[in-house]
């Protein structure tokens, strides 16, 4: 394991001068529990890289996650980490961020966690615009519970609860977030780790709620069941199913088309919820409200 | 400076919480508890606190736990249907030992039930609402003044013991308006959880201390610890090692057992020579008190035992009361089909005959009803 870490560190030395992931993960929690080939680890790496680039104080960093393979990631981050309940990390994070505006709050969630059981919290978090970043890992499946269908499972795919193939349409998480009023929305694939890091950097520095969908891959369960090949093959085919948003102007397809846009898909300014609340309360006190 | 004013039970909960240092409230409107949220929305900004109306009760409970994990005292309020929705995140607070207060103003059930009518149908749900073995504290005020003082006590107990505390009102106590002088109610000094201090290196967020209440790390203080609803050992990280798992779950109940004396509270009336003892909480206890007065006037030796701490139930105190008074009959009036009576029967098995008096029609139990029952069981 130590050798592997060493290798990773030396690979980084070439690409990103001073980022050493060992400074951001809890080495005593290694080896991690993700399956070989799982994209979640790449996403976590990109997140930690962004955190490093931004020079965030780990003591002031709060990572809040839900339940799922994605939810397990918080335990690996050397920060204040909160592994909450299924679908609810955004609710916990809302309380935390409001109570402690001095913290950098980052939520890690899965497609089932945030689009199925936690869908209500996601749309209201987008609407409120409280300062936090939500990174959703979309692996098209419920990984943790053994491969059941999720709101993002592609049409026709086999899962343990769609033995004849999935007949439900998929959610476009980014379109949902943008529609619910999120002031920063972006998507990236794990293959483009540098682009993903850049996107996460922009998301974290955004004033308000930022939503980033990371196309992850579940090789062991979903890939195997659908003959999608090895992890590199899955990651490659994911990449070819995407095209950078910069090449087009609108997110106008309601359900997932053959290609999906990546990059920053929506960005605009709106009052940050916590600041707006505190300002309104202060104004009311000034008026001597009874 | 005295401040006699007309105050409602629900509002008293809000003011008590603020008095005890609560600075965060997340809630979702529901009859008959909405006034707690409304009072918090009005009052919290005046003391630099934060109010938020969330998208539902699940989110409210999550936000409250999140705020408390951030080091801020936090409360929510709800009623039946909302209390059901809060249960999973309430269990998280039990397991991760996050201090918080939940006001539950009982209305008729099951389901949407009778939203504006009183009930005491959640007595067992407050104890066992969330899944799995867990311990919890439930306080049951019977007046507006007590709604204030017991909410203060709820905040304090949740802080010192790192446990969720439910303030259980019935609709009548919640909406009751009484004249109270809040300044005359002793609030005591502000109480805080023990925050972690000392070396960051090797810090264990769930270390076993003498008082069984581990000091809580506050984000920003440099401990960078992990909090999870998975069964966890002293390190805070998940464990399935049988010995560690057992110890972790056992400590949660041992913790409350160890501090039982500080948690338990009850009131009695005319118990010394009581031949019939009435055991009741909330507005039903007020009716029972009136019944005791009426019965005594008629020469019937009746007494009242009122648990203020409903859970953990004041077991020894009830047994002693029955033993010392020599009461041969006990009546448990409650606005449900018989919930608290199960605990009383368990505790008094073989010591006194226990009688039920129930009402589930959305009406309160009247003093005359209790008095009649007392005469009947003594006959
Ligand atoms: C209330 C509740 N319902 C169901 C579960 C079981 N459960 C655990 S993880 C999970 C799905 C996770 O899927 P996703 O969010 O897509 O994350 P992934 O594991 O794929 O990363 C489910 C249904 C649970 N823990 N809690």
XYZ file of C-alpha atoms and ligand atoms in Angstrom:
695
model
C 0.000 0.000 0.000
C 2.827 2.338 0.889
C 4.403 1.643 -2.500
C 1.187 2.498 -4.249
C 1.004 5.807 -2.399
C 4.581 6.475 -3.327
C 3.802 5.870 -6.983
C 0.804 8.138 -6.908
C 2.879 10.848 -5.270
C 5.588 10.642 -7.895
C 3.042 10.728 -10.711
C 1.684 13.918 -9.197
C 5.114 15.416 -8.982
C 5.110 15.662 -12.753
C 1.631 17.045 -13.277
C 0.821 19.157 -10.271
C 3.956 20.312 -8.636
C 3.206 20.373 -4.978
C -0.070 18.460 -4.512
C 0.575 15.463 -2.279
C -2.661 13.619 -1.619
C -1.200 12.129 1.547
C -1.585 15.514 3.190
C -5.327 15.397 2.664
C -6.362 11.826 3.352
C -6.436 9.891 6.579
C -3.714 7.381 5.914
C -4.757 5.358 8.959
C -8.046 4.644 7.193
C -6.290 3.041 4.230
C -6.766 0.781 2.429
C -10.056 2.318 1.365
C -13.075 0.138 0.743
C -13.814 1.080 -2.886
C -13.709 -1.662 -5.507
C -10.890 -1.723 -8.058
C -11.816 0.518 -10.958
C -14.412 2.569 -9.066
C -14.479 6.149 -10.287
C -15.311 7.568 -6.859
C -11.646 7.565 -5.872
C -10.686 9.669 -8.881
C -13.396 12.152 -7.994
C -12.142 12.349 -4.427
C -8.644 12.910 -5.683
C -9.797 15.758 -7.906
C -11.667 17.295 -4.966
C -8.649 17.138 -2.675
C -6.488 18.561 -5.422
C -8.862 21.510 -5.779
C -8.842 21.994 -2.009
C -5.079 21.988 -2.091
C -4.886 24.485 -4.947
C -7.224 26.832 -3.101
C -5.178 26.530 0.057
C -8.224 25.787 2.210
C -7.524 25.362 5.919
C -8.293 21.726 6.753
C -9.424 22.747 10.220
C -12.118 24.880 8.612
C -13.100 22.281 6.073
C -16.272 20.297 6.709
C -17.024 17.336 4.460
C -20.580 16.099 4.781
C -21.696 12.924 3.028
C -24.770 10.763 2.769
C -25.022 6.991 2.643
C -23.674 4.887 -0.193
C -20.255 4.106 -1.605
C -20.092 7.845 -2.278
C -21.025 8.508 1.339
C -18.052 6.557 2.601
C -15.619 9.053 1.069
C -15.923 11.606 3.877
C -14.168 9.221 6.260
C -11.034 9.362 4.111
C -10.687 13.137 4.143
C -8.475 14.652 6.807
C -11.006 17.305 7.782
C -14.081 17.686 9.964
C -16.066 14.871 8.398
C -19.710 13.977 8.837
C -21.176 10.782 7.451
C -24.906 11.454 7.828
C -28.054 9.593 6.747
C -29.185 8.379 3.321
C -30.282 11.295 1.177
C -29.919 13.919 3.880
C -26.371 15.282 3.729
C -27.613 18.551 2.243
C -30.030 18.976 5.161
C -27.280 18.405 7.729
C -24.953 20.661 5.745
C -27.580 23.404 5.674
C -27.660 23.502 9.474
C -23.899 23.309 9.704
C -23.267 26.046 7.133
C -25.865 28.365 8.668
C -24.563 27.831 12.178
C -20.937 28.137 11.107
C -20.531 30.468 8.126
C -16.782 30.401 8.765
C -16.516 26.783 7.555
C -16.034 25.571 3.976
C -18.811 23.054 3.604
C -18.490 20.384 0.923
C -21.149 17.752 0.419
C -20.394 14.403 -1.233
C -23.437 12.512 -2.423
C -24.495 9.804 -4.867
C -27.105 9.742 -7.600
C -29.509 7.749 -5.453
C -28.649 9.785 -2.371
C -29.370 13.159 -3.950
C -31.819 12.467 -6.786
C -34.066 9.779 -5.285
C -34.354 9.800 -1.501
C -32.753 13.233 -1.166
C -34.318 14.921 -4.221
C -36.360 17.296 -2.128
C -33.313 18.537 -0.256
C -31.366 18.989 -3.484
C -33.914 21.226 -5.174
C -34.339 23.362 -2.070
C -30.597 23.655 -1.560
C -30.356 24.867 -5.173
C -33.169 27.340 -4.576
C -31.769 28.708 -1.294
C -28.242 29.350 -2.489
C -26.538 28.756 0.838
C -22.764 28.781 0.523
C -21.613 25.188 -0.010
C -20.452 22.854 -2.747
C -22.282 19.656 -3.579
C -20.331 17.017 -5.481
C -22.626 14.307 -6.787
C -21.019 11.073 -7.938
C -23.157 9.627 -10.687
C -22.355 5.967 -11.264
C -25.836 5.224 -12.678
C -26.538 2.699 -9.976
C -27.027 2.014 -6.269
C -23.541 0.677 -5.682
C -23.610 0.214 -1.947
C -26.704 -1.938 -1.849
C -25.537 -4.196 -4.629
C -26.603 -2.674 -7.919
C -30.248 -1.638 -7.987
C -31.678 0.845 -10.478
C -31.163 4.549 -9.802
C -32.818 7.681 -11.221
C -29.802 8.046 -13.523
C -29.608 4.488 -14.842
C -29.613 4.637 -18.652
C -32.495 3.174 -20.626
C -32.339 -0.558 -21.105
C -29.602 -1.174 -18.545
C -29.703 -4.281 -16.424
C -29.687 -3.907 -12.673
C -30.790 -6.273 -9.925
C -34.182 -4.555 -9.799
C -34.546 -4.142 -13.575
C -33.813 -7.704 -14.674
C -35.480 -7.045 -18.027
C -33.733 -3.735 -18.525
C -34.503 -0.259 -17.232
C -37.696 1.185 -18.657
C -37.603 4.479 -16.738
C -36.306 7.750 -18.185
C -33.246 9.236 -16.487
C -32.887 12.410 -14.537
C -30.511 15.000 -15.943
C -29.120 16.117 -12.597
C -27.574 19.301 -13.941
C -30.740 20.381 -15.704
C -32.620 19.674 -12.484
C -30.178 21.726 -10.419
C -30.206 24.605 -12.883
C -33.984 24.488 -13.063
C -34.197 24.613 -9.290
C -32.144 27.798 -9.341
C -28.627 26.638 -8.572
C -26.241 29.516 -9.237
C -23.381 27.232 -10.238
C -23.838 23.976 -12.112
C -21.174 21.850 -13.717
C -20.453 18.341 -14.947
C -17.277 16.451 -15.644
C -16.036 12.922 -16.280
C -13.354 11.295 -14.146
C -11.159 10.773 -17.191
C -10.653 14.540 -17.346
C -9.271 14.856 -13.870
C -7.595 18.187 -14.475
C -10.781 19.666 -15.911
C -12.658 18.169 -12.977
C -10.247 19.731 -10.519
C -10.640 23.095 -12.231
C -14.404 22.772 -12.170
C -14.393 21.927 -8.471
C -12.110 24.859 -7.777
C -14.555 27.189 -9.475
C -17.432 25.565 -7.622
C -15.796 25.943 -4.214
C -14.911 29.597 -4.768
C -18.420 30.366 -6.047
C -20.396 32.499 -3.589
C -23.539 30.469 -2.979
C -24.616 26.926 -3.722
C -22.612 25.069 -6.342
C -23.520 21.709 -7.829
C -21.045 19.477 -9.620
C -22.023 16.183 -11.189
C -19.129 13.786 -11.660
C -19.726 10.908 -14.056
C -18.280 8.019 -12.110
C -18.157 4.352 -13.014
C -19.225 1.295 -11.082
C -17.141 -1.322 -12.839
C -17.568 -4.207 -10.463
C -21.337 -4.284 -10.260
C -22.910 -2.163 -12.985
C -20.159 -2.618 -15.551
C -20.014 -6.362 -15.076
C -23.776 -6.786 -15.247
C -23.999 -4.833 -18.512
C -20.798 -6.070 -20.161
C -19.321 -2.601 -20.236
C -15.773 -3.821 -20.025
C -12.955 -2.824 -17.740
C -12.776 0.424 -15.863
C -10.601 2.186 -18.485
C -13.082 1.113 -21.152
C -16.013 2.440 -19.138
C -14.244 5.698 -18.444
C -13.376 6.114 -22.117
C -16.882 5.458 -23.319
C -18.178 7.892 -20.730
C -15.862 10.516 -22.086
C -16.968 9.964 -25.638
C -20.577 10.357 -24.554
C -19.792 13.886 -23.372
C -18.908 17.077 -25.134
C -17.705 20.259 -23.539
C -20.479 22.740 -22.965
C -18.350 25.465 -24.459
C -19.124 23.919 -27.877
C -22.791 24.683 -27.550
C -24.993 27.280 -25.984
C -27.865 25.772 -24.113
C -28.757 22.851 -21.921
C -31.986 22.232 -23.731
C -32.451 18.498 -23.692
C -34.719 17.542 -20.819
C -33.682 13.910 -20.619
C -30.299 12.513 -21.305
C -29.505 12.768 -25.003
C -26.801 10.734 -26.595
C -24.226 13.221 -25.560
C -24.127 15.307 -22.438
C -22.437 18.645 -21.962
C -19.536 18.967 -19.554
C -17.902 21.964 -17.963
C -19.648 24.904 -16.342
C -23.292 24.639 -17.414
C -24.793 27.492 -15.436
C -23.285 30.295 -13.435
C -24.907 33.449 -12.210
C -24.970 35.688 -9.209
C -27.662 35.777 -6.589
C -27.549 36.775 -2.938
C -26.033 34.059 -0.777
C -28.704 32.742 1.580
C -26.892 33.095 4.906
C -25.649 36.599 4.195
C -29.077 37.671 2.953
C -30.783 36.246 6.050
C -28.385 37.934 8.434
C -28.684 41.234 6.594
C -32.480 41.178 6.647
C -32.506 40.372 10.357
C -30.064 43.215 11.039
C -32.191 45.649 9.066
C -35.242 44.618 11.031
C -33.433 45.147 14.342
C -32.274 48.576 13.163
C -35.847 49.542 12.503
C -36.474 48.687 16.143
C -38.867 45.906 15.275
C -40.967 44.733 18.169
C -38.039 43.735 37.639
C -41.006 41.446 37.389
C -42.525 40.683 34.086
C -45.912 39.081 34.528
C -47.347 38.306 31.155
C -49.755 36.061 29.389
C -47.823 33.397 27.612
C -48.683 30.308 25.636
C -47.077 26.909 26.285
C -45.575 26.692 22.806
C -44.102 30.190 23.064
C -42.745 29.344 26.504
C -40.795 26.478 24.927
C -39.230 28.894 22.449
C -38.336 31.434 25.134
C -36.983 28.749 27.441
C -34.766 27.397 24.686
C -33.374 30.844 23.916
C -32.856 31.477 27.626
C -30.815 28.277 27.770
C -28.635 29.426 24.886
C -30.314 27.791 21.898
C -29.280 29.771 18.819
C -30.512 27.643 15.941
C -33.967 26.441 15.015
C -35.052 24.535 11.926
C -38.651 23.480 11.554
C -41.625 22.814 9.342
C -45.105 24.120 10.180
C -47.572 21.726 11.761
C -50.530 22.135 14.062
C -50.465 22.308 17.070
C -46.757 23.172 17.304
C -46.299 25.977 14.752
C -46.187 28.721 17.391
C -42.848 27.377 18.602
C -41.358 27.979 15.145
C -43.070 31.346 14.795
C -41.706 32.518 18.139
C -38.236 31.288 17.211
C -38.387 33.068 13.826
C -39.208 36.286 15.687
C -36.879 35.947 18.660
C -33.710 34.239 17.397
C -32.455 37.134 15.232
C -32.582 39.391 18.320
C -29.946 37.262 20.006
C -27.854 36.651 16.899
C -29.381 33.251 16.269
C -30.644 31.636 13.088
C -34.087 30.387 12.134
C -34.831 28.421 9.021
C -38.008 26.859 7.727
C -36.846 23.725 5.947
C -38.532 21.771 3.156
C -39.821 19.086 5.539
C -39.319 17.600 8.984
C -36.614 15.203 7.843
C -34.582 18.167 6.674
C -35.396 20.136 9.836
C -34.070 17.390 12.041
C -31.001 17.012 9.829
C -30.300 20.749 9.925
C -30.649 20.804 13.709
C -28.164 17.974 14.089
C -25.858 19.687 11.567
C -25.968 22.979 13.469
C -25.290 21.232 16.750
C -22.348 19.346 15.250
C -21.107 22.818 14.344
C -21.094 23.683 18.045
C -24.345 25.652 18.268
C -27.284 24.704 20.508
C -30.193 23.735 18.280
C -33.877 22.856 18.535
C -36.822 21.848 16.375
C -40.541 21.494 17.078
C -43.260 19.394 15.520
C -46.293 17.209 16.042
C -47.269 13.600 15.236
C -46.785 13.264 11.465
C -43.676 15.443 11.592
C -42.340 13.616 14.626
C -42.608 10.378 12.666
C -40.569 11.903 9.834
C -37.843 13.059 12.199
C -37.164 9.644 13.640
C -34.275 8.539 11.445
C -32.215 11.665 12.001
C -33.202 11.660 15.669
C -31.645 8.206 15.866
C -28.527 9.622 14.245
C -28.331 12.153 17.082
C -28.685 9.304 19.602
C -25.951 7.254 17.964
C -23.520 10.046 17.167
C -24.333 11.715 20.520
C -25.310 15.096 19.161
C -27.078 17.370 21.667
C -30.430 18.697 20.430
C -33.978 19.360 21.593
C -37.180 18.277 19.875
C -40.490 19.714 21.013
C -43.341 17.350 20.164
C -46.818 18.738 20.731
C -49.117 15.727 20.689
C -52.279 15.737 18.577
C -54.709 12.944 17.812
C -53.438 10.084 15.656
C -52.735 7.773 13.930
C -51.773 9.430 10.659
C -53.156 12.933 10.141
C -55.580 12.112 12.929
C -57.173 15.093 14.653
C -54.740 17.952 14.101
C -56.338 20.394 16.530
C -57.392 17.942 19.215
C -55.288 16.897 22.186
C -53.837 13.451 22.643
C -51.128 11.628 24.533
C -50.680 9.023 21.854
C -46.934 9.528 21.377
C -45.816 8.401 24.839
C -44.285 5.186 23.490
C -43.115 6.758 20.231
C -40.983 9.276 22.098
C -39.278 6.365 23.835
C -39.009 3.951 20.934
C -39.679 5.999 17.793
C -36.352 5.567 16.123
C -35.053 2.134 15.213
C -32.533 0.136 17.170
C -31.466 0.103 20.794
C -31.049 3.634 21.993
C -31.567 5.867 24.980
C -33.345 9.169 25.017
C -34.704 11.684 27.513
C -38.315 12.861 27.417
C -39.631 15.684 29.597
C -43.374 16.295 29.983
C -44.389 19.756 31.235
C -47.901 20.320 32.596
C -48.066 24.120 32.616
C -46.798 27.134 30.729
C -44.235 27.925 33.419
C -43.050 24.364 33.247
C -42.908 24.422 29.432
C -40.399 27.233 29.934
C -38.389 25.661 32.738
C -38.435 22.131 31.291
C -37.245 23.374 27.902
C -34.341 25.037 29.694
C -33.686 21.749 31.438
C -33.985 19.929 28.104
C -31.305 22.104 26.507
C -29.067 21.670 29.560
C -29.473 17.910 29.755
C -28.906 17.496 26.025
C -25.705 19.483 26.371
C -24.282 17.823 29.459
C -25.170 14.297 28.353
C -24.844 14.663 24.564
C -28.245 13.161 23.966
C -31.411 14.298 22.163
C -34.098 15.457 24.584
C -37.771 15.519 23.650
C -40.055 18.063 25.293
C -43.421 16.337 25.108
C -46.478 18.540 25.300
C -50.074 17.731 24.568
C -52.078 20.146 22.465
C -53.708 21.670 25.548
C -50.454 22.522 27.308
C -49.050 23.755 23.982
C -51.927 26.154 23.413
C -52.658 26.937 27.052
C -52.222 30.611 27.949
C -51.277 31.296 31.553
C -49.933 34.312 33.392
C -46.315 33.765 34.225
C -43.374 35.793 35.441
C -40.449 34.361 33.527
C -37.929 36.242 35.662
C -39.232 34.476 38.738
C -38.492 31.088 37.200
C -34.940 30.110 38.114
C -33.055 29.430 34.909
C -29.656 28.755 36.450
C -26.360 29.432 34.775
C -25.930 28.588 31.105
C -24.795 25.024 30.551
C -22.559 23.869 27.682
C -21.411 20.515 26.470
C -17.810 19.698 27.283
C -15.860 20.712 24.191
C -12.716 18.793 23.393
C -9.542 20.463 24.620
C -5.972 19.263 24.796
C -3.743 17.481 22.315
C -4.999 17.057 18.738
C -2.634 14.192 18.142
C -4.210 10.861 19.001
C -7.504 12.520 19.985
C -10.394 10.057 20.298
C -13.811 11.699 19.871
C -15.625 8.838 21.598
C -13.116 7.995 24.298
C -14.634 6.358 27.364
C -14.483 8.898 30.180
C -15.557 8.479 33.826
C -18.831 10.266 33.235
C -19.369 8.274 30.004
C -19.919 11.553 28.115
C -17.062 12.108 25.674
C -15.925 15.710 25.128
C -17.220 16.920 21.770
C -14.852 18.262 19.137
C -15.903 21.540 17.573
C -15.122 22.081 13.878
C -12.406 24.668 13.585
C -10.696 23.687 16.828
C -8.226 21.467 15.013
C -9.437 17.980 15.895
C -10.675 17.099 12.397
C -12.564 14.093 13.643
C -15.138 11.860 11.986
C -18.801 11.602 12.924
C -20.983 8.777 11.656
C -24.249 7.007 12.283
C -22.476 3.721 11.753
C -21.597 1.943 14.982
C -18.252 3.393 15.924
C -15.526 2.819 18.470
C -13.623 5.462 20.460
C -11.872 6.637 17.269
C -15.202 7.657 15.748
C -14.645 5.356 12.770
C -17.010 2.470 12.013
C -16.411 -0.844 13.692
C -18.008 -4.262 13.518
C -15.647 -5.893 15.973
C -18.130 -7.544 18.360
C -16.527 -6.339 21.594
C -16.181 -2.794 20.327
C -19.694 -2.725 18.928
C -21.215 -4.005 22.147
C -19.243 -1.515 24.235
C -20.277 1.369 22.000
C -23.987 0.549 22.111
C -23.905 -0.300 25.799
C -22.274 2.991 26.736
C -25.192 4.936 25.278
C -27.614 3.443 27.792
C -25.063 3.214 30.622
C -24.545 6.938 30.165
C -28.148 7.737 31.002
C -28.263 5.160 33.797
C -25.217 6.761 35.397
C -26.811 10.207 35.350
C -30.322 9.080 36.235
C -30.496 11.214 39.347
C -29.859 14.390 37.376
C -32.349 13.357 34.701
C -35.293 12.152 36.781
C -37.910 14.561 37.993
C -41.413 14.081 39.332
C -43.974 15.879 41.478
C -46.333 14.454 44.040
C -49.446 15.704 45.762
C -51.114 14.360 48.906
C -49.330 11.029 48.697
C -48.475 10.414 52.367
C -51.608 8.493 53.249
C -53.048 7.969 49.782
C -55.118 4.822 49.365
C -55.563 5.562 45.686
C -52.723 7.019 43.644
C -53.194 8.682 40.287
C -50.261 8.641 37.871
C -50.557 11.176 35.056
C -48.644 13.634 32.891
C -49.385 16.873 31.040
C -52.879 18.318 31.057
C -54.216 15.005 32.360
C -52.123 15.546 35.498
C -53.765 18.939 35.946
C -57.153 17.236 35.824
C -55.879 14.595 38.232
C -54.740 17.289 40.624
C -58.209 18.806 40.631
C -59.662 15.342 41.138
C -57.386 14.776 44.151
C -58.595 18.029 45.726
C -62.242 17.093 45.129
C -61.738 13.563 46.421
C -59.989 14.775 49.559
C -62.884 17.148 50.184
C -65.157 14.112 50.069
C -62.899 12.258 52.495
C -61.337 9.976 49.903
C -57.587 9.675 50.454
C -56.309 10.264 46.930
C -52.816 11.279 45.831
C -51.014 12.234 42.635
C -47.714 11.091 41.187
C -46.663 13.111 38.154
C -43.558 12.124 36.190
C -42.008 15.308 34.798
C -39.239 13.233 33.311
C -41.297 10.692 31.421
C -38.325 8.726 30.042
C -36.341 7.345 31.671
C -39.374 6.760 33.874
C -38.841 7.617 37.573
C -39.057 3.947 38.523
C -37.799 3.932 42.075
C -39.727 7.053 43.006
C -42.999 5.504 41.885
C -42.324 2.257 43.725
C -41.360 4.146 46.880
C -44.422 6.347 46.660
C -46.720 3.364 46.449
C -44.871 1.551 49.225
C -44.731 4.485 51.614
C -48.311 5.612 51.114
C -49.614 2.075 51.200
C -51.845 2.838 48.240
C -53.753 -0.232 47.183
C -55.013 1.110 43.887
C -53.314 3.090 41.163
C -55.115 4.794 38.298
C -53.370 5.833 35.096
C -55.529 8.274 33.140
C -54.155 9.103 29.695
C -55.436 10.366 26.359
C -54.608 7.179 24.480
C -55.509 3.508 24.570
C -53.055 2.785 27.388
C -49.345 3.484 26.958
C -47.830 4.884 30.168
C -49.914 2.341 32.048
C -47.749 -0.417 30.573
C -44.740 1.021 32.364
C -46.679 1.525 35.588
C -47.993 -2.054 35.470
C -44.470 -3.324 34.900
C -43.115 -1.371 37.856
C -45.906 -2.122 40.283
C -46.579 -5.745 39.426
C -47.643 -7.425 42.655
C -47.472 -4.197 44.678
C -50.771 -2.524 43.801
C -53.639 -3.027 41.414
C -53.308 -0.789 38.393
C -56.380 0.606 36.631
C -56.647 2.241 33.267
C -58.629 5.320 32.348
C -58.415 6.179 28.687
C -59.879 8.666 26.312
C -59.244 8.711 22.552
C -62.051 10.941 21.287
C -60.050 14.157 21.093
C -61.456 15.429 24.379
C -59.508 15.900 27.599
C -60.104 13.706 30.614
C -62.151 15.716 33.118
C -61.440 15.800 36.875
C -64.890 14.322 37.584
C -64.097 11.326 35.398
C -60.953 10.606 37.379
C -62.736 11.119 40.720
C -65.505 8.754 39.685
C -62.980 6.133 38.699
C -61.199 6.506 42.061
C -64.382 5.954 44.009
C -65.252 3.004 41.789
C -61.912 1.225 42.266
C -61.939 1.763 46.026
C -65.464 0.421 46.392
C -33.341 5.367 4.653
C -32.449 4.417 3.941
N -32.941 3.714 2.894
C -32.154 2.849 2.260
C -30.859 2.659 2.644
C -30.024 1.642 1.927
N -29.048 2.273 1.016
C -27.768 2.474 1.384
S -26.843 3.177 0.179
C -28.157 3.170 -0.896
C -28.027 3.658 -2.304
C -26.810 4.412 -2.600
O -26.761 4.705 -3.953
P -26.097 6.014 -4.479
O -26.578 7.193 -3.723
O -26.286 6.074 -5.942
O -24.561 5.854 -4.065
P -23.450 4.796 -4.510
O -23.462 3.712 -3.470
O -23.770 4.269 -5.869
O -22.211 5.588 -4.461
C -29.297 2.646 -0.287
C -30.584 2.501 -0.965
C -30.397 3.407 3.743
N -29.135 3.298 4.194
N -31.204 4.280 4.358
